[in-house]
Amino acid sequence: LKRVVSAACLSPAMVNKRTKKAGITGKYGVRYGASLRKTVKKMEISQHATYTCVFCGKDSIKRVATGIWHCKACKKTVAGGAYTLNTAQAAQVRSTIRRLREGTEV
């Protein structure tokens, strides 16, 4: 006996939700181990996200290639991190340069 499920039985929330925890890494299935998939999930979410442009202020910077980010609104291309626009090391360098610059002006 075949069981037929009508579209009315499925709630709208269940139609869209394919995976509970896996998210974007659901494509890997059970392969590669949980901790590696978790690390890759973090990287893939950040690399596919849109970021705010420092030049025009719009939320339209997308990753073009590794370390290359492009704003669709103002057509500016910026060098950044491989998976995120701004890295922690870059922020540290900026603050150090600013601190040294303020020290020399005094």
mmCIF file with all atom_site columns, C-alpha atoms in Angstrom:
data_model
loop_
_atom_site.group_PDB
_atom_site.id
_atom_site.type_symbol
_atom_site.label_atom_id
_atom_site.label_alt_id
_atom_site.label_comp_id
_atom_site.label_asym_id
_atom_site.label_entity_id
_atom_site.label_seq_id
_atom_site.pdbx_PDB_ins_code
_atom_site.Cartn_x
_atom_site.Cartn_y
_atom_site.Cartn_z
_atom_site.occupancy
_atom_site.B_iso_or_equiv
_atom_site.pdbx_formal_charge
_atom_site.auth_seq_id
_atom_site.auth_comp_id
_atom_site.auth_asym_id
_atom_site.auth_atom_id
_atom_site.pdbx_PDB_model_num
ATOM 1   C CA . LEU A 1 1   ? 0.000  0.000  0.000  1.00 0.00 ? 1   LEU A CA 1
ATOM 2   C CA . LYS A 1 2   ? 1.495  3.345  -1.041 1.00 0.00 ? 2   LYS A CA 1
ATOM 3   C CA . ARG A 1 3   ? 1.138  6.329  1.189  1.00 0.00 ? 3   ARG A CA 1
ATOM 4   C CA . VAL A 1 4   ? 0.261  9.623  -0.475 1.00 0.00 ? 4   VAL A CA 1
ATOM 5   C CA . VAL A 1 5   ? 1.116  12.871 1.306  1.00 0.00 ? 5   VAL A CA 1
ATOM 6   C CA . SER A 1 6   ? -0.756 15.886 0.089  1.00 0.00 ? 6   SER A CA 1
ATOM 7   C CA . ALA A 1 7   ? 0.809  19.346 -0.059 1.00 0.00 ? 7   ALA A CA 1
ATOM 8   C CA . ALA A 1 8   ? -1.785 20.576 2.459  1.00 0.00 ? 8   ALA A CA 1
ATOM 9   C CA . CYS A 1 9   ? -0.303 18.329 5.176  1.00 0.00 ? 9   CYS A CA 1
ATOM 10  C CA . LEU A 1 10  ? 3.143  19.949 4.949  1.00 0.00 ? 10  LEU A CA 1
ATOM 11  C CA . SER A 1 11  ? 3.562  23.179 6.873  1.00 0.00 ? 11  SER A CA 1
ATOM 12  C CA . PRO A 1 12  ? 5.321  26.068 5.061  1.00 0.00 ? 12  PRO A CA 1
ATOM 13  C CA . ALA A 1 13  ? 8.171  25.953 7.586  1.00 0.00 ? 13  ALA A CA 1
ATOM 14  C CA . MET A 1 14  ? 8.884  22.306 6.812  1.00 0.00 ? 14  MET A CA 1
ATOM 15  C CA . VAL A 1 15  ? 8.986  22.808 3.053  1.00 0.00 ? 15  VAL A CA 1
ATOM 16  C CA . ASN A 1 16  ? 11.913 25.253 3.213  1.00 0.00 ? 16  ASN A CA 1
ATOM 17  C CA . LYS A 1 17  ? 13.860 23.618 6.036  1.00 0.00 ? 17  LYS A CA 1
ATOM 18  C CA . ARG A 1 18  ? 15.952 20.766 4.672  1.00 0.00 ? 18  ARG A CA 1
ATOM 19  C CA . THR A 1 19  ? 18.579 20.404 7.403  1.00 0.00 ? 19  THR A CA 1
ATOM 20  C CA . LYS A 1 20  ? 18.504 21.224 11.095 1.00 0.00 ? 20  LYS A CA 1
ATOM 21  C CA . LYS A 1 21  ? 22.182 21.743 11.963 1.00 0.00 ? 21  LYS A CA 1
ATOM 22  C CA . ALA A 1 22  ? 24.120 21.151 8.759  1.00 0.00 ? 22  ALA A CA 1
ATOM 23  C CA . GLY A 1 23  ? 22.930 24.238 6.874  1.00 0.00 ? 23  GLY A CA 1
ATOM 24  C CA . ILE A 1 24  ? 25.182 25.066 3.921  1.00 0.00 ? 24  ILE A CA 1
ATOM 25  C CA . THR A 1 25  ? 27.374 22.021 4.606  1.00 0.00 ? 25  THR A CA 1
ATOM 26  C CA . GLY A 1 26  ? 24.467 19.624 4.192  1.00 0.00 ? 26  GLY A CA 1
ATOM 27  C CA . LYS A 1 27  ? 25.824 18.958 0.707  1.00 0.00 ? 27  LYS A CA 1
ATOM 28  C CA . TYR A 1 28  ? 28.724 17.017 2.287  1.00 0.00 ? 28  TYR A CA 1
ATOM 29  C CA . GLY A 1 29  ? 26.389 14.540 4.016  1.00 0.00 ? 29  GLY A CA 1
ATOM 30  C CA . VAL A 1 30  ? 28.150 12.405 6.620  1.00 0.00 ? 30  VAL A CA 1
ATOM 31  C CA . ARG A 1 31  ? 31.568 12.761 4.990  1.00 0.00 ? 31  ARG A CA 1
ATOM 32  C CA . TYR A 1 32  ? 34.692 14.516 6.392  1.00 0.00 ? 32  TYR A CA 1
ATOM 33  C CA . GLY A 1 33  ? 33.742 14.496 10.101 1.00 0.00 ? 33  GLY A CA 1
ATOM 34  C CA . ALA A 1 34  ? 31.608 16.834 12.203 1.00 0.00 ? 34  ALA A CA 1
ATOM 35  C CA . SER A 1 35  ? 34.318 19.242 13.344 1.00 0.00 ? 35  SER A CA 1
ATOM 36  C CA . LEU A 1 36  ? 35.659 19.780 9.813  1.00 0.00 ? 36  LEU A CA 1
ATOM 37  C CA . ARG A 1 37  ? 32.135 20.369 8.498  1.00 0.00 ? 37  ARG A CA 1
ATOM 38  C CA . LYS A 1 38  ? 31.553 22.872 11.322 1.00 0.00 ? 38  LYS A CA 1
ATOM 39  C CA . THR A 1 39  ? 34.711 24.805 10.402 1.00 0.00 ? 39  THR A CA 1
ATOM 40  C CA . VAL A 1 40  ? 33.820 24.781 6.710  1.00 0.00 ? 40  VAL A CA 1
ATOM 41  C CA . LYS A 1 41  ? 30.276 25.939 7.542  1.00 0.00 ? 41  LYS A CA 1
ATOM 42  C CA . LYS A 1 42  ? 31.640 29.024 9.307  1.00 0.00 ? 42  LYS A CA 1
ATOM 43  C CA . MET A 1 43  ? 33.914 29.845 6.363  1.00 0.00 ? 43  MET A CA 1
ATOM 44  C CA . GLU A 1 44  ? 31.259 29.275 3.690  1.00 0.00 ? 44  GLU A CA 1
ATOM 45  C CA . ILE A 1 45  ? 28.655 31.397 5.483  1.00 0.00 ? 45  ILE A CA 1
ATOM 46  C CA . SER A 1 46  ? 31.095 34.304 5.842  1.00 0.00 ? 46  SER A CA 1
ATOM 47  C CA . GLN A 1 47  ? 32.390 34.096 2.272  1.00 0.00 ? 47  GLN A CA 1
ATOM 48  C CA . HIS A 1 48  ? 28.898 34.095 0.725  1.00 0.00 ? 48  HIS A CA 1
ATOM 49  C CA . ALA A 1 49  ? 27.584 36.920 2.914  1.00 0.00 ? 49  ALA A CA 1
ATOM 50  C CA . THR A 1 50  ? 27.240 40.529 1.761  1.00 0.00 ? 50  THR A CA 1
ATOM 51  C CA . TYR A 1 51  ? 29.217 43.171 3.619  1.00 0.00 ? 51  TYR A CA 1
ATOM 52  C CA . THR A 1 52  ? 28.787 46.918 4.069  1.00 0.00 ? 52  THR A CA 1
ATOM 53  C CA . CYS A 1 53  ? 30.902 49.065 1.752  1.00 0.00 ? 53  CYS A CA 1
ATOM 54  C CA . VAL A 1 54  ? 33.116 51.597 3.535  1.00 0.00 ? 54  VAL A CA 1
ATOM 55  C CA . PHE A 1 55  ? 32.970 53.927 0.526  1.00 0.00 ? 55  PHE A CA 1
ATOM 56  C CA . CYS A 1 56  ? 29.250 54.145 -0.266 1.00 0.00 ? 56  CYS A CA 1
ATOM 57  C CA . GLY A 1 57  ? 27.740 52.638 2.904  1.00 0.00 ? 57  GLY A CA 1
ATOM 58  C CA . LYS A 1 58  ? 25.549 50.130 1.067  1.00 0.00 ? 58  LYS A CA 1
ATOM 59  C CA . ASP A 1 59  ? 25.338 46.454 1.982  1.00 0.00 ? 59  ASP A CA 1
ATOM 60  C CA . SER A 1 60  ? 26.601 45.269 -1.396 1.00 0.00 ? 60  SER A CA 1
ATOM 61  C CA . ILE A 1 61  ? 30.163 43.949 -1.128 1.00 0.00 ? 61  ILE A CA 1
ATOM 62  C CA . LYS A 1 62  ? 30.479 40.353 -2.317 1.00 0.00 ? 62  LYS A CA 1
ATOM 63  C CA . ARG A 1 63  ? 33.487 38.063 -2.656 1.00 0.00 ? 63  ARG A CA 1
ATOM 64  C CA . VAL A 1 64  ? 34.783 37.737 -6.228 1.00 0.00 ? 64  VAL A CA 1
ATOM 65  C CA . ALA A 1 65  ? 37.776 35.475 -5.587 1.00 0.00 ? 65  ALA A CA 1
ATOM 66  C CA . THR A 1 66  ? 40.061 34.615 -2.684 1.00 0.00 ? 66  THR A CA 1
ATOM 67  C CA . GLY A 1 67  ? 40.815 37.910 -0.930 1.00 0.00 ? 67  GLY A CA 1
ATOM 68  C CA . ILE A 1 68  ? 39.109 40.062 -3.608 1.00 0.00 ? 68  ILE A CA 1
ATOM 69  C CA . TRP A 1 69  ? 35.867 41.835 -2.677 1.00 0.00 ? 69  TRP A CA 1
ATOM 70  C CA . HIS A 1 70  ? 33.751 43.953 -5.039 1.00 0.00 ? 70  HIS A CA 1
ATOM 71  C CA . CYS A 1 71  ? 31.004 46.487 -4.325 1.00 0.00 ? 71  CYS A CA 1
ATOM 72  C CA . LYS A 1 72  ? 28.220 46.287 -6.897 1.00 0.00 ? 72  LYS A CA 1
ATOM 73  C CA . ALA A 1 73  ? 26.866 49.718 -5.959 1.00 0.00 ? 73  ALA A CA 1
ATOM 74  C CA . CYS A 1 74  ? 29.955 51.915 -6.315 1.00 0.00 ? 74  CYS A CA 1
ATOM 75  C CA . LYS A 1 75  ? 32.041 49.494 -8.447 1.00 0.00 ? 75  LYS A CA 1
ATOM 76  C CA . LYS A 1 76  ? 35.026 49.570 -6.054 1.00 0.00 ? 76  LYS A CA 1
ATOM 77  C CA . THR A 1 77  ? 37.231 46.517 -5.621 1.00 0.00 ? 77  THR A CA 1
ATOM 78  C CA . VAL A 1 78  ? 38.893 45.970 -2.250 1.00 0.00 ? 78  VAL A CA 1
ATOM 79  C CA . ALA A 1 79  ? 41.521 43.523 -0.999 1.00 0.00 ? 79  ALA A CA 1
ATOM 80  C CA . GLY A 1 80  ? 40.514 41.727 2.172  1.00 0.00 ? 80  GLY A CA 1
ATOM 81  C CA . GLY A 1 81  ? 40.641 38.357 3.846  1.00 0.00 ? 81  GLY A CA 1
ATOM 82  C CA . ALA A 1 82  ? 40.074 35.052 2.112  1.00 0.00 ? 82  ALA A CA 1
ATOM 83  C CA . TYR A 1 83  ? 36.722 34.348 3.785  1.00 0.00 ? 83  TYR A CA 1
ATOM 84  C CA . THR A 1 84  ? 35.791 37.665 5.442  1.00 0.00 ? 84  THR A CA 1
ATOM 85  C CA . LEU A 1 85  ? 36.172 41.252 4.259  1.00 0.00 ? 85  LEU A CA 1
ATOM 86  C CA . ASN A 1 86  ? 38.050 42.386 7.365  1.00 0.00 ? 86  ASN A CA 1
ATOM 87  C CA . THR A 1 87  ? 40.379 40.090 9.280  1.00 0.00 ? 87  THR A CA 1
ATOM 88  C CA . ALA A 1 88  ? 41.340 40.386 12.947 1.00 0.00 ? 88  ALA A CA 1
ATOM 89  C CA . GLN A 1 89  ? 44.976 40.928 11.981 1.00 0.00 ? 89  GLN A CA 1
ATOM 90  C CA . ALA A 1 90  ? 44.039 43.800 9.659  1.00 0.00 ? 90  ALA A CA 1
ATOM 91  C CA . ALA A 1 91  ? 42.072 45.502 12.442 1.00 0.00 ? 91  ALA A CA 1
ATOM 92  C CA . GLN A 1 92  ? 45.041 45.127 14.782 1.00 0.00 ? 92  GLN A CA 1
ATOM 93  C CA . VAL A 1 93  ? 47.421 46.617 12.210 1.00 0.00 ? 93  VAL A CA 1
ATOM 94  C CA . ARG A 1 94  ? 45.053 49.551 11.576 1.00 0.00 ? 94  ARG A CA 1
ATOM 95  C CA . SER A 1 95  ? 44.817 50.335 15.288 1.00 0.00 ? 95  SER A CA 1
ATOM 96  C CA . THR A 1 96  ? 48.619 50.095 15.701 1.00 0.00 ? 96  THR A CA 1
ATOM 97  C CA . ILE A 1 97  ? 49.217 52.435 12.756 1.00 0.00 ? 97  ILE A CA 1
ATOM 98  C CA . ARG A 1 98  ? 46.640 54.893 14.116 1.00 0.00 ? 98  ARG A CA 1
ATOM 99  C CA . ARG A 1 99  ? 48.252 54.768 17.582 1.00 0.00 ? 99  ARG A CA 1
ATOM 100 C CA . LEU A 1 100 ? 51.744 55.346 16.167 1.00 0.00 ? 100 LEU A CA 1
ATOM 101 C CA . ARG A 1 101 ? 50.487 58.161 13.933 1.00 0.00 ? 101 ARG A CA 1
ATOM 102 C CA . GLU A 1 102 ? 48.875 59.930 16.907 1.00 0.00 ? 102 GLU A CA 1
ATOM 103 C CA . GLY A 1 103 ? 52.073 59.480 18.925 1.00 0.00 ? 103 GLY A CA 1
ATOM 104 C CA . THR A 1 104 ? 54.239 61.205 16.316 1.00 0.00 ? 104 THR A CA 1
ATOM 105 C CA . GLU A 1 105 ? 51.886 64.192 15.946 1.00 0.00 ? 105 GLU A CA 1
ATOM 106 C CA . VAL A 1 106 ? 52.090 65.082 19.638 1.00 0.00 ? 106 VAL A CA 1
#
